[in-house]
mmCIF file of C-alpha atoms in Angstrom:
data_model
loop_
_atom_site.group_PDB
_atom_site.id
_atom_site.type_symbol
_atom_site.label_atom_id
_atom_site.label_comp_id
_atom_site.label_asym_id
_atom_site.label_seq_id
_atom_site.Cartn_x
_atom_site.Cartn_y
_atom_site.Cartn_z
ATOM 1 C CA UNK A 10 -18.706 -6.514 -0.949
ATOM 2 C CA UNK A 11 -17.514 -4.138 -3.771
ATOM 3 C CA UNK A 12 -14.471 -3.226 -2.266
ATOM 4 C CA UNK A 13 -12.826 0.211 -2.481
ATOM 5 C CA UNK A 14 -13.967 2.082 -5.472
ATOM 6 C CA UNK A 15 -11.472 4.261 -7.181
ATOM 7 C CA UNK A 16 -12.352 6.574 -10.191
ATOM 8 C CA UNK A 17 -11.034 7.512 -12.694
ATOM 9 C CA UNK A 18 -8.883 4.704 -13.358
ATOM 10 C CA UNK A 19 -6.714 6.342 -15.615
ATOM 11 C CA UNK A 20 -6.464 10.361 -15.975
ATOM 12 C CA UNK A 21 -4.598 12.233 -18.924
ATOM 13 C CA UNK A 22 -4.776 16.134 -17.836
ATOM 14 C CA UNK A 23 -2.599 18.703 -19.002
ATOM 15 C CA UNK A 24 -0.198 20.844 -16.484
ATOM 16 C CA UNK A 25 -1.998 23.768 -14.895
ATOM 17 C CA UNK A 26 -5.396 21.805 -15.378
ATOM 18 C CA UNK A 27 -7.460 21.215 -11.986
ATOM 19 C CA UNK A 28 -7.643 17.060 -11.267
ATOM 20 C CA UNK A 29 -9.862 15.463 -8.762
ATOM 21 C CA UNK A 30 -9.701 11.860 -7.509
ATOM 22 C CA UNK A 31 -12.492 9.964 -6.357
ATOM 23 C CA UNK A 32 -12.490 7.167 -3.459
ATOM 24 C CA UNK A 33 -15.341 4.933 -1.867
ATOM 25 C CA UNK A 34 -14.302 3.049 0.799
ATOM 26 C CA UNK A 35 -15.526 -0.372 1.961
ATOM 27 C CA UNK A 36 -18.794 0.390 3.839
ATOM 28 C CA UNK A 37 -18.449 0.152 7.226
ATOM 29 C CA UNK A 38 -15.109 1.515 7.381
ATOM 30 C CA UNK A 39 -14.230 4.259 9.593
ATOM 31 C CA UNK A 40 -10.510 5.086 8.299
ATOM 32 C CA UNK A 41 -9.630 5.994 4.635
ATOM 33 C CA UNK A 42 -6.180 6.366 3.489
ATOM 34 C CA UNK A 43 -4.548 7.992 -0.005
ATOM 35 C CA UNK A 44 -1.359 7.088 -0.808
ATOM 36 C CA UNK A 45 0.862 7.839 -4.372
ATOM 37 C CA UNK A 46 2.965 5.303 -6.089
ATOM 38 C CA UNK A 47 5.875 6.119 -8.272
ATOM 39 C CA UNK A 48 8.790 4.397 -9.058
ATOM 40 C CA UNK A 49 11.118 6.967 -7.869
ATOM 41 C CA UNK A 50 9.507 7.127 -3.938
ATOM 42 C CA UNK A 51 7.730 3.995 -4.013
ATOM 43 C CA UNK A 52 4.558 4.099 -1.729
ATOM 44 C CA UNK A 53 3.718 7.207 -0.305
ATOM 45 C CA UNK A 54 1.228 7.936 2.468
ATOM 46 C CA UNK A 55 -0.308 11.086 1.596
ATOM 47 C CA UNK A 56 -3.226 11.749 4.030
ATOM 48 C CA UNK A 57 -5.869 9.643 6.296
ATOM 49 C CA UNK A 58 -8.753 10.163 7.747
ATOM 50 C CA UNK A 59 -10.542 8.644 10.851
ATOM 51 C CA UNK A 60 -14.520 8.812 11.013
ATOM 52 C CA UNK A 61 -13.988 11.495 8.245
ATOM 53 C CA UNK A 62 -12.138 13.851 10.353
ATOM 54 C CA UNK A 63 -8.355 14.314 8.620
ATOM 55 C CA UNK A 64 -6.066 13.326 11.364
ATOM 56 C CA UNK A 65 -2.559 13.442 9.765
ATOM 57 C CA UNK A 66 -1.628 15.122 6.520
ATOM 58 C CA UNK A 67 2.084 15.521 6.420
ATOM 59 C CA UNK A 68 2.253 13.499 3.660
ATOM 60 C CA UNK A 69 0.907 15.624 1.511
ATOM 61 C CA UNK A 70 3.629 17.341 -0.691
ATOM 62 C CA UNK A 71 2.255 20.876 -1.263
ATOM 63 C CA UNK A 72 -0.663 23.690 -0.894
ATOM 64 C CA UNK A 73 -1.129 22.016 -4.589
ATOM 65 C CA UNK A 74 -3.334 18.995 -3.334
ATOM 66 C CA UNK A 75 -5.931 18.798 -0.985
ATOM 67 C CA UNK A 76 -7.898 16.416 0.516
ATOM 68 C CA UNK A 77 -11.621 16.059 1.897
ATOM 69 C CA UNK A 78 -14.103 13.554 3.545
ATOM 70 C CA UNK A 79 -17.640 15.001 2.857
ATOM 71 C CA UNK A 80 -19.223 11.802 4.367
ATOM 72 C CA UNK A 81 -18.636 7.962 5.102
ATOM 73 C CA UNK A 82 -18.702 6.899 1.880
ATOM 74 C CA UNK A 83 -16.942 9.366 0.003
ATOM 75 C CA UNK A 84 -13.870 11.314 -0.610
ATOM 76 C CA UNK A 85 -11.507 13.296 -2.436
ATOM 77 C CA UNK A 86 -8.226 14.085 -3.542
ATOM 78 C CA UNK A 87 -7.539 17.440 -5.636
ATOM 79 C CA UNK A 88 -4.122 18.462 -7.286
ATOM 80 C CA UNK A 89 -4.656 21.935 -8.112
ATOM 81 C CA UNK A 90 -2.800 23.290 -10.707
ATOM 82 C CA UNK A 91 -0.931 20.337 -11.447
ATOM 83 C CA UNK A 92 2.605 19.409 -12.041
ATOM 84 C CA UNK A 93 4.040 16.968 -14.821
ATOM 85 C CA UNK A 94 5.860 15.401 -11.506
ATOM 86 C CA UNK A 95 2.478 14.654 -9.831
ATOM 87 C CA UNK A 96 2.320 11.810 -12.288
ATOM 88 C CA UNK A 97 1.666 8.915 -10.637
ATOM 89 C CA UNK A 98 -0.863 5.727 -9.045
ATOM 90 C CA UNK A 99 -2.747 7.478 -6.607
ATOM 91 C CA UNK A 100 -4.290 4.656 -3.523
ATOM 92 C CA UNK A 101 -7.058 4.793 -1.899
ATOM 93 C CA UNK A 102 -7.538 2.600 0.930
ATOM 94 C CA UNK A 103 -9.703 1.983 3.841
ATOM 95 C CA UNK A 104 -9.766 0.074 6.925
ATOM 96 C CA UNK A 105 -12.345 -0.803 9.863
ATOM 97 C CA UNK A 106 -10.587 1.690 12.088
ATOM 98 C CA UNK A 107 -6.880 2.909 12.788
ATOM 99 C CA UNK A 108 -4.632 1.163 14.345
ATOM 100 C CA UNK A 109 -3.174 -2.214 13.231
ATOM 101 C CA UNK A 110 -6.852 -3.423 10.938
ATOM 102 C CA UNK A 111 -5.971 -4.540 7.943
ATOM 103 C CA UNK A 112 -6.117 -1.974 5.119
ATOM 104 C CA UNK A 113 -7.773 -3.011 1.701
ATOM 105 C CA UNK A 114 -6.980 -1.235 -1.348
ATOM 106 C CA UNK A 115 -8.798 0.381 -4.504
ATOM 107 C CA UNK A 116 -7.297 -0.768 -7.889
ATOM 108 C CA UNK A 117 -5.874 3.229 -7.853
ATOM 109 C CA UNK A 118 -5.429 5.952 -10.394
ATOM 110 C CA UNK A 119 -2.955 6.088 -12.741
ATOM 111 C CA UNK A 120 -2.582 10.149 -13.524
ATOM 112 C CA UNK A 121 -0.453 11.318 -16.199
ATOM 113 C CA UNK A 122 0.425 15.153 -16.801
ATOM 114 C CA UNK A 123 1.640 16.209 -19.775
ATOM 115 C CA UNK B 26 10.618 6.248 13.783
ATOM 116 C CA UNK B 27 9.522 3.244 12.128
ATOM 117 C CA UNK B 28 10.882 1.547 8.828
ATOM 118 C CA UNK B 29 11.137 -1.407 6.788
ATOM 119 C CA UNK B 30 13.549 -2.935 4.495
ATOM 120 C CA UNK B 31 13.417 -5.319 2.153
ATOM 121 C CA UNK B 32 15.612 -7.340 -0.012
ATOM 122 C CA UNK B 33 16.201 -5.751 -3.727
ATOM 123 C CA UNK B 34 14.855 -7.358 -6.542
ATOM 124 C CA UNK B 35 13.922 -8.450 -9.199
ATOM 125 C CA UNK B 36 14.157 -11.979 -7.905
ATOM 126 C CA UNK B 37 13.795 -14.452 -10.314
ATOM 127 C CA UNK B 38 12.642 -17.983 -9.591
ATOM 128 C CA UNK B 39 12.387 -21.486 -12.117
ATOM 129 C CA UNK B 40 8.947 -22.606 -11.139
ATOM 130 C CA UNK B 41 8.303 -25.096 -8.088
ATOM 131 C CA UNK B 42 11.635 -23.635 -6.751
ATOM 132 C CA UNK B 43 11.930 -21.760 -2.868
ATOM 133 C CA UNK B 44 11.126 -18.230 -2.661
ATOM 134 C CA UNK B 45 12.441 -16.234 0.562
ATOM 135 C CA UNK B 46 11.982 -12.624 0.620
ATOM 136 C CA UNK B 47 13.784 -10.946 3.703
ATOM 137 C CA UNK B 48 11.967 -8.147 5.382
ATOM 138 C CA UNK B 49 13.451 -6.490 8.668
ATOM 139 C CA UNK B 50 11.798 -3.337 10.538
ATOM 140 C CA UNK B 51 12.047 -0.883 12.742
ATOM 141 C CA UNK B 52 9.412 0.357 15.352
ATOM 142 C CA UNK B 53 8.730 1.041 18.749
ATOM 143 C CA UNK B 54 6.388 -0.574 20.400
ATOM 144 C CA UNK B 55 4.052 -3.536 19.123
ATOM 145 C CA UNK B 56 3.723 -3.365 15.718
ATOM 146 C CA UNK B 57 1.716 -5.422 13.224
ATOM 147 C CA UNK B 58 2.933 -6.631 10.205
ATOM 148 C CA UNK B 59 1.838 -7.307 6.325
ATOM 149 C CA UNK B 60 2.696 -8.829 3.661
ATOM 150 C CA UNK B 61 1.128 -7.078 0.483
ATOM 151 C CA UNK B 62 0.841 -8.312 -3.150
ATOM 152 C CA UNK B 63 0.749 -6.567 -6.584
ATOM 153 C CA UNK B 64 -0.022 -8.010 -9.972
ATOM 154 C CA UNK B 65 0.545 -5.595 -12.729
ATOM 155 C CA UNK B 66 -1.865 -2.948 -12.994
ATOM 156 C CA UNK B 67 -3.932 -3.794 -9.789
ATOM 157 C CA UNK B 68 -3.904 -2.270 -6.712
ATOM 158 C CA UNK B 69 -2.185 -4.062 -3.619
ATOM 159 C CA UNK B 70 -3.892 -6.975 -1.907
ATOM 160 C CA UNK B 71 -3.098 -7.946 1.189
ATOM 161 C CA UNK B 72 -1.585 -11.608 0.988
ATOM 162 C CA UNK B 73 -0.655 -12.510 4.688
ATOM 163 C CA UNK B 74 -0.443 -10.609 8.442
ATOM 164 C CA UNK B 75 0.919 -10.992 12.085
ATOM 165 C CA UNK B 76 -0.242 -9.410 14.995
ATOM 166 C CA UNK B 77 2.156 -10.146 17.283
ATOM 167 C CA UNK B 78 5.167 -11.986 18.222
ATOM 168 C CA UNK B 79 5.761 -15.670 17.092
ATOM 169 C CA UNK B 80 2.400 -15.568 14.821
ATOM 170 C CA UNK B 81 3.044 -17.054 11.904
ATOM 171 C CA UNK B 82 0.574 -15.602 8.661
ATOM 172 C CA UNK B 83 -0.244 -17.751 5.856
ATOM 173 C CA UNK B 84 -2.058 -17.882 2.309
ATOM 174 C CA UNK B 85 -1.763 -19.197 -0.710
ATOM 175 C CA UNK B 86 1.047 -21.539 0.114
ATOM 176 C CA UNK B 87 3.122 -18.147 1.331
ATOM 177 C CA UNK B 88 4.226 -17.683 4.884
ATOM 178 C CA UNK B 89 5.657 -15.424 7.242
ATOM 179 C CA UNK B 90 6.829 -15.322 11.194
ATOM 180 C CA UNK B 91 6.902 -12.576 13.211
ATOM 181 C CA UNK B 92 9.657 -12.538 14.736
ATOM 182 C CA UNK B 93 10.583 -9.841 17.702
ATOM 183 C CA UNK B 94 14.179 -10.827 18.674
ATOM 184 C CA UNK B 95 15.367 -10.691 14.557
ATOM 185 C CA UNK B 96 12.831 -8.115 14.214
ATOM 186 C CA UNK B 97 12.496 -9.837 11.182
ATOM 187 C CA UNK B 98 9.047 -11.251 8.667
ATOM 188 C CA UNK B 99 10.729 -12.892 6.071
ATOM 189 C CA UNK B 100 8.051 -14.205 3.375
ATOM 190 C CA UNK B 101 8.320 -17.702 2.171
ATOM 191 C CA UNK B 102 6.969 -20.396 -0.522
ATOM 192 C CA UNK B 103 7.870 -23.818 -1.097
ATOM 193 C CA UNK B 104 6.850 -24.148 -4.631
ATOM 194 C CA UNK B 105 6.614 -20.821 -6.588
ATOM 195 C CA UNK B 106 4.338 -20.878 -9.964
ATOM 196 C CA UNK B 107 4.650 -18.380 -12.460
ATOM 197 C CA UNK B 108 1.223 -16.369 -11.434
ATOM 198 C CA UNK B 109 3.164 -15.872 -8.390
ATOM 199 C CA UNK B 110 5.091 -13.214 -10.573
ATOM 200 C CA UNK B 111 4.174 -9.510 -9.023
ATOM 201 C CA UNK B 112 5.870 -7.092 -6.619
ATOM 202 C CA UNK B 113 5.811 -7.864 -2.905
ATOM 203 C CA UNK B 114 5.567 -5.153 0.011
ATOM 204 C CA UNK B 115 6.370 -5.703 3.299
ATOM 205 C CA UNK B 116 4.470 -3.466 5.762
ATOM 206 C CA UNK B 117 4.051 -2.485 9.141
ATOM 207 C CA UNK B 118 1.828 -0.659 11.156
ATOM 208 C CA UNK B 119 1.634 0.731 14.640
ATOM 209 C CA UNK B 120 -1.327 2.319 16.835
ATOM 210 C CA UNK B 121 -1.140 5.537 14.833
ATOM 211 C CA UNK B 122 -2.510 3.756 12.054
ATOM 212 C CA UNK B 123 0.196 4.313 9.051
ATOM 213 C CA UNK B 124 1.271 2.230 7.035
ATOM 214 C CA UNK B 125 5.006 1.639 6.863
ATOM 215 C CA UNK B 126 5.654 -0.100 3.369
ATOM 216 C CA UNK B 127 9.312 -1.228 2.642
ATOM 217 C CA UNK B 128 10.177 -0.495 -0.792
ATOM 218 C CA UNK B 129 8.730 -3.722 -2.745
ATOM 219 C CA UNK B 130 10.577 -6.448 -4.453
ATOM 220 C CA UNK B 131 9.455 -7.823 -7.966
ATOM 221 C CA UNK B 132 9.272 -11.728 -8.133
ATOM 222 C CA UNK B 133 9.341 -13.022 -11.536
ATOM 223 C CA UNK B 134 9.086 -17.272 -11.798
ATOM 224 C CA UNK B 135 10.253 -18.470 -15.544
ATOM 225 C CA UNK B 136 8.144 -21.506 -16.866
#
Protein backbone atom coordinates (compact mmCIF):
# COMPACT_ATOMS: atom_id res chain seq x y z
CA UNK A 1 0.00 0.00 0.00
CA UNK A 2 1.36 3.52 -0.86
CA UNK A 3 -0.03 5.18 1.90
CA UNK A 4 -1.38 8.75 1.91
CA UNK A 5 0.11 10.78 -0.81
CA UNK A 6 0.77 14.38 -0.10
CA UNK A 7 2.09 16.88 -2.78
CA UNK A 8 3.91 19.23 -2.87
CA UNK A 9 6.14 18.40 -0.17
CA UNK A 10 7.50 21.63 0.29
CA UNK A 11 5.82 25.00 -1.18
CA UNK A 12 7.62 28.53 -1.31
CA UNK A 13 4.71 31.03 -2.60
CA UNK A 14 4.67 34.57 -2.13
CA UNK A 15 1.72 36.46 -0.04
CA UNK A 16 -1.32 37.20 -2.17
CA UNK A 17 -0.31 34.16 -4.49
CA UNK A 18 -3.16 31.36 -4.87
CA UNK A 19 -1.71 27.78 -3.17
CA UNK A 20 -3.31 24.46 -3.60
CA UNK A 21 -2.56 21.27 -1.64
CA UNK A 22 -2.92 17.96 -2.90
CA UNK A 23 -4.00 14.68 -0.83
CA UNK A 24 -4.57 10.90 -1.86
CA UNK A 25 -5.79 8.94 0.67
CA UNK A 26 -5.21 5.23 1.34
CA UNK A 27 -7.58 3.45 -1.11
CA UNK A 28 -10.32 2.14 0.43
CA UNK A 29 -10.76 4.81 2.82
CA UNK A 30 -13.93 6.52 3.27
CA UNK A 31 -12.80 9.53 5.69
CA UNK A 32 -10.02 12.09 4.84
CA UNK A 33 -8.83 14.56 7.26
CA UNK A 34 -6.46 17.98 6.84
CA UNK A 35 -4.95 19.20 9.64
CA UNK A 36 -2.02 22.27 10.04
CA UNK A 37 0.97 22.03 12.23
CA UNK A 38 2.77 24.96 13.66
CA UNK A 39 4.64 25.40 16.56
CA UNK A 40 2.60 28.10 17.96
CA UNK A 41 -1.03 25.90 17.86
CA UNK A 42 0.40 22.61 17.53
CA UNK A 43 -1.98 20.22 15.55
CA UNK A 44 -4.86 21.65 14.12
CA UNK A 45 -7.88 19.89 12.65
CA UNK A 46 -8.90 21.89 9.82
CA UNK A 47 -11.65 20.00 7.89
CA UNK A 48 -12.84 16.17 7.22
CA UNK A 49 -14.68 14.56 5.04
CA UNK A 50 -16.78 11.29 5.16
CA UNK A 51 -17.46 9.35 1.74
CA UNK A 52 -16.38 12.76 0.21
CA UNK A 53 -19.15 14.70 1.61
CA UNK A 54 -17.46 17.63 4.08
CA UNK A 55 -19.06 16.96 7.36
CA UNK A 56 -17.34 19.43 9.77
CA UNK A 57 -15.29 22.45 8.81
CA UNK A 58 -14.98 24.67 11.80
CA UNK A 59 -11.58 24.25 11.78
CA UNK A 60 -10.96 26.05 9.07
CA UNK A 61 -9.62 29.59 9.99
CA UNK A 62 -11.06 31.85 7.25
CA UNK A 63 -13.13 32.42 3.79
CA UNK A 64 -9.17 32.32 2.77
CA UNK A 65 -8.99 28.39 2.48
CA UNK A 66 -11.20 26.02 1.14
CA UNK A 67 -11.52 22.61 0.88
CA UNK A 68 -12.95 19.93 -1.69
CA UNK A 69 -13.39 16.11 -2.29
CA UNK A 70 -13.94 15.71 -6.11
CA UNK A 71 -13.81 11.86 -5.71
CA UNK A 72 -12.44 8.90 -3.47
CA UNK A 73 -9.16 9.29 -4.22
CA UNK A 74 -8.58 12.80 -4.31
CA UNK A 75 -8.68 16.09 -2.64
CA UNK A 76 -7.84 19.52 -2.01
CA UNK A 77 -6.91 22.21 0.12
CA UNK A 78 -6.72 25.95 -1.31
CA UNK A 79 -5.42 29.10 0.66
CA UNK A 80 -6.52 31.84 -1.42
CA UNK A 81 -4.76 34.82 -1.24
CA UNK A 82 -2.43 33.76 1.25
CA UNK A 83 -1.05 35.05 4.43
CA UNK A 84 2.73 34.95 5.66
CA UNK A 85 0.88 33.38 8.95
CA UNK A 86 -0.57 30.46 6.92
CA UNK A 87 2.95 29.12 7.04
CA UNK A 88 2.91 25.92 8.17
CA UNK A 89 2.85 21.57 7.78
CA UNK A 90 -0.33 21.03 6.32
CA UNK A 91 -1.74 16.89 7.15
CA UNK A 92 -3.52 14.97 5.28
CA UNK A 93 -4.90 11.94 6.68
CA UNK A 94 -7.33 9.26 6.06
CA UNK A 95 -9.03 6.56 7.80
CA UNK A 96 -11.40 3.45 6.93
CA UNK A 97 -14.36 5.41 8.23
CA UNK A 98 -15.14 7.95 11.18
CA UNK A 99 -15.34 7.13 14.31
CA UNK A 100 -12.52 5.68 16.48
CA UNK A 101 -10.38 3.78 13.02
CA UNK A 102 -7.15 4.51 13.18
CA UNK A 103 -6.03 7.51 11.10
CA UNK A 104 -2.77 7.19 8.91
CA UNK A 105 -0.96 10.14 7.86
CA UNK A 106 0.73 11.69 4.60
CA UNK A 107 4.38 12.86 5.18
CA UNK A 108 2.51 16.65 4.86
CA UNK A 109 3.37 19.96 3.32
CA UNK A 110 5.60 22.22 4.59
CA UNK A 111 4.27 25.85 3.07
CA UNK A 112 6.23 28.85 3.52
CA UNK A 113 4.92 32.49 2.58
CA UNK A 114 7.08 35.07 2.20
CA UNK B 1 -15.66 18.95 25.21
CA UNK B 2 -12.85 16.71 24.87
CA UNK B 3 -9.02 17.36 25.56
CA UNK B 4 -5.76 15.98 26.23
CA UNK B 5 -2.75 16.90 28.10
CA UNK B 6 0.44 15.89 28.11
CA UNK B 7 3.56 16.27 30.03
CA UNK B 8 6.02 19.22 28.65
CA UNK B 9 9.08 18.39 27.16
CA UNK B 10 11.80 18.10 25.88
CA UNK B 11 12.49 14.99 27.88
CA UNK B 12 15.76 13.82 27.71
CA UNK B 13 16.78 10.23 28.33
CA UNK B 14 20.67 8.37 28.61
CA UNK B 15 20.00 5.39 26.43
CA UNK B 16 18.56 1.97 27.88
CA UNK B 17 17.06 4.26 30.63
CA UNK B 18 12.83 4.36 31.48
CA UNK B 19 10.78 6.61 29.50
CA UNK B 20 7.17 7.57 30.95
CA UNK B 21 5.26 10.11 29.18
CA UNK B 22 1.98 11.13 31.13
CA UNK B 23 -1.07 11.73 29.07
CA UNK B 24 -4.55 12.49 30.82
CA UNK B 25 -7.93 13.38 28.82
CA UNK B 26 -11.02 14.55 28.84
CA UNK B 27 -14.18 13.18 26.99
CA UNK B 28 -17.52 12.06 27.31
CA UNK B 29 -18.39 9.00 26.49
CA UNK B 30 -16.08 6.02 25.20
CA UNK B 31 -13.28 7.30 23.69
CA UNK B 32 -10.34 5.66 21.91
CA UNK B 33 -7.01 6.50 22.39
CA UNK B 34 -3.47 6.92 20.39
CA UNK B 35 -0.32 7.20 20.80
CA UNK B 36 1.34 8.99 17.69
CA UNK B 37 5.04 9.29 16.69
CA UNK B 38 7.10 11.92 14.76
CA UNK B 39 10.64 11.72 13.50
CA UNK B 40 11.85 14.94 12.11
CA UNK B 41 10.48 15.87 8.93
CA UNK B 42 7.91 12.94 8.58
CA UNK B 43 4.51 12.95 9.07
CA UNK B 44 2.96 11.24 12.29
CA UNK B 45 2.76 7.47 12.54
CA UNK B 46 0.68 5.92 14.65
CA UNK B 47 2.87 3.93 17.30
CA UNK B 48 0.26 2.27 19.71
CA UNK B 49 -3.89 2.40 20.43
CA UNK B 50 -6.66 1.39 22.99
CA UNK B 51 -10.09 0.91 22.38
CA UNK B 52 -11.40 0.66 25.50
CA UNK B 53 -10.94 0.39 29.11
CA UNK B 54 -8.05 -1.72 30.66
CA UNK B 55 -6.54 -2.46 26.97
CA UNK B 56 -3.22 -2.16 27.10
CA UNK B 57 -1.46 -1.03 23.31
CA UNK B 58 1.93 -2.03 22.48
CA UNK B 59 4.83 -1.67 19.77
CA UNK B 60 8.11 -1.38 19.50
CA UNK B 61 8.91 -2.09 23.09
CA UNK B 62 6.40 1.11 23.97
CA UNK B 63 3.25 0.65 25.95
CA UNK B 64 0.26 2.21 27.11
CA UNK B 65 -3.05 1.36 29.43
CA UNK B 66 -6.15 2.74 29.12
CA UNK B 67 -7.15 3.57 31.98
CA UNK B 68 -10.94 4.98 32.75
CA UNK B 69 -10.87 5.65 36.54
CA UNK B 70 -7.27 7.94 36.10
CA UNK B 71 -8.56 8.79 32.81
CA UNK B 72 -5.14 8.45 32.15
CA UNK B 73 -2.67 6.60 28.89
CA UNK B 74 0.57 7.17 30.08
CA UNK B 75 3.24 5.85 27.37
CA UNK B 76 6.05 3.74 28.54
CA UNK B 77 9.56 2.02 27.51
CA UNK B 78 11.87 0.04 29.41
CA UNK B 79 14.95 0.64 27.45
CA UNK B 80 14.93 3.85 25.29
CA UNK B 81 17.59 3.96 22.21
CA UNK B 82 18.51 7.01 20.66
CA UNK B 83 16.23 6.44 17.30
CA UNK B 84 13.60 6.63 19.81
CA UNK B 85 14.35 10.50 19.69
CA UNK B 86 11.06 12.31 18.00
CA UNK B 87 7.98 14.10 19.33
CA UNK B 88 5.18 12.04 20.85
CA UNK B 89 1.29 12.90 20.59
CA UNK B 90 -1.16 11.61 22.61
CA UNK B 91 -4.61 11.43 20.96
CA UNK B 92 -8.05 10.68 21.38
CA UNK B 93 -10.95 10.20 19.46
CA UNK B 94 -14.66 9.83 19.94
CA UNK B 95 -17.68 8.72 17.54
CA UNK B 96 -17.55 12.08 15.77
CA UNK B 97 -14.43 11.08 14.34
CA UNK B 98 -11.83 14.03 15.42
CA UNK B 99 -8.93 13.74 16.45
CA UNK B 100 -8.06 15.23 19.82
CA UNK B 101 -4.11 15.56 19.86
CA UNK B 102 -2.50 16.80 23.18
CA UNK B 103 0.17 19.13 22.46
CA UNK B 104 3.30 16.66 21.80
CA UNK B 105 6.34 16.14 23.86
CA UNK B 106 9.92 15.86 22.23
CA UNK B 107 12.00 12.81 23.53
CA UNK B 108 15.57 13.16 22.92
CA UNK B 109 17.90 9.84 24.26
CA UNK B 110 21.85 10.95 24.44
CA UNK B 111 24.26 8.05 23.36
Amino acid sequence: DAGVIQSPRHEVTEMGQEVTLRCKPISGHNSLFWYRQTMMRGLELLIYFNNNVPIDDSGMPEDRFSAKMPNASFSTLKIQPSEPRDSAVYFCASSHSTGTDTQYFGPGTRLTVL
Amino acid sequence: GNSVTQMEGPVTLSEEAFLTINCTYTATGYPSLFWYVQYPGEGLQLLLKATKADDKGSNKGFEATYRKETTSFHLEKGSVQVSDSAVYFCALTSNTGKLIFGQGTTLQVKP
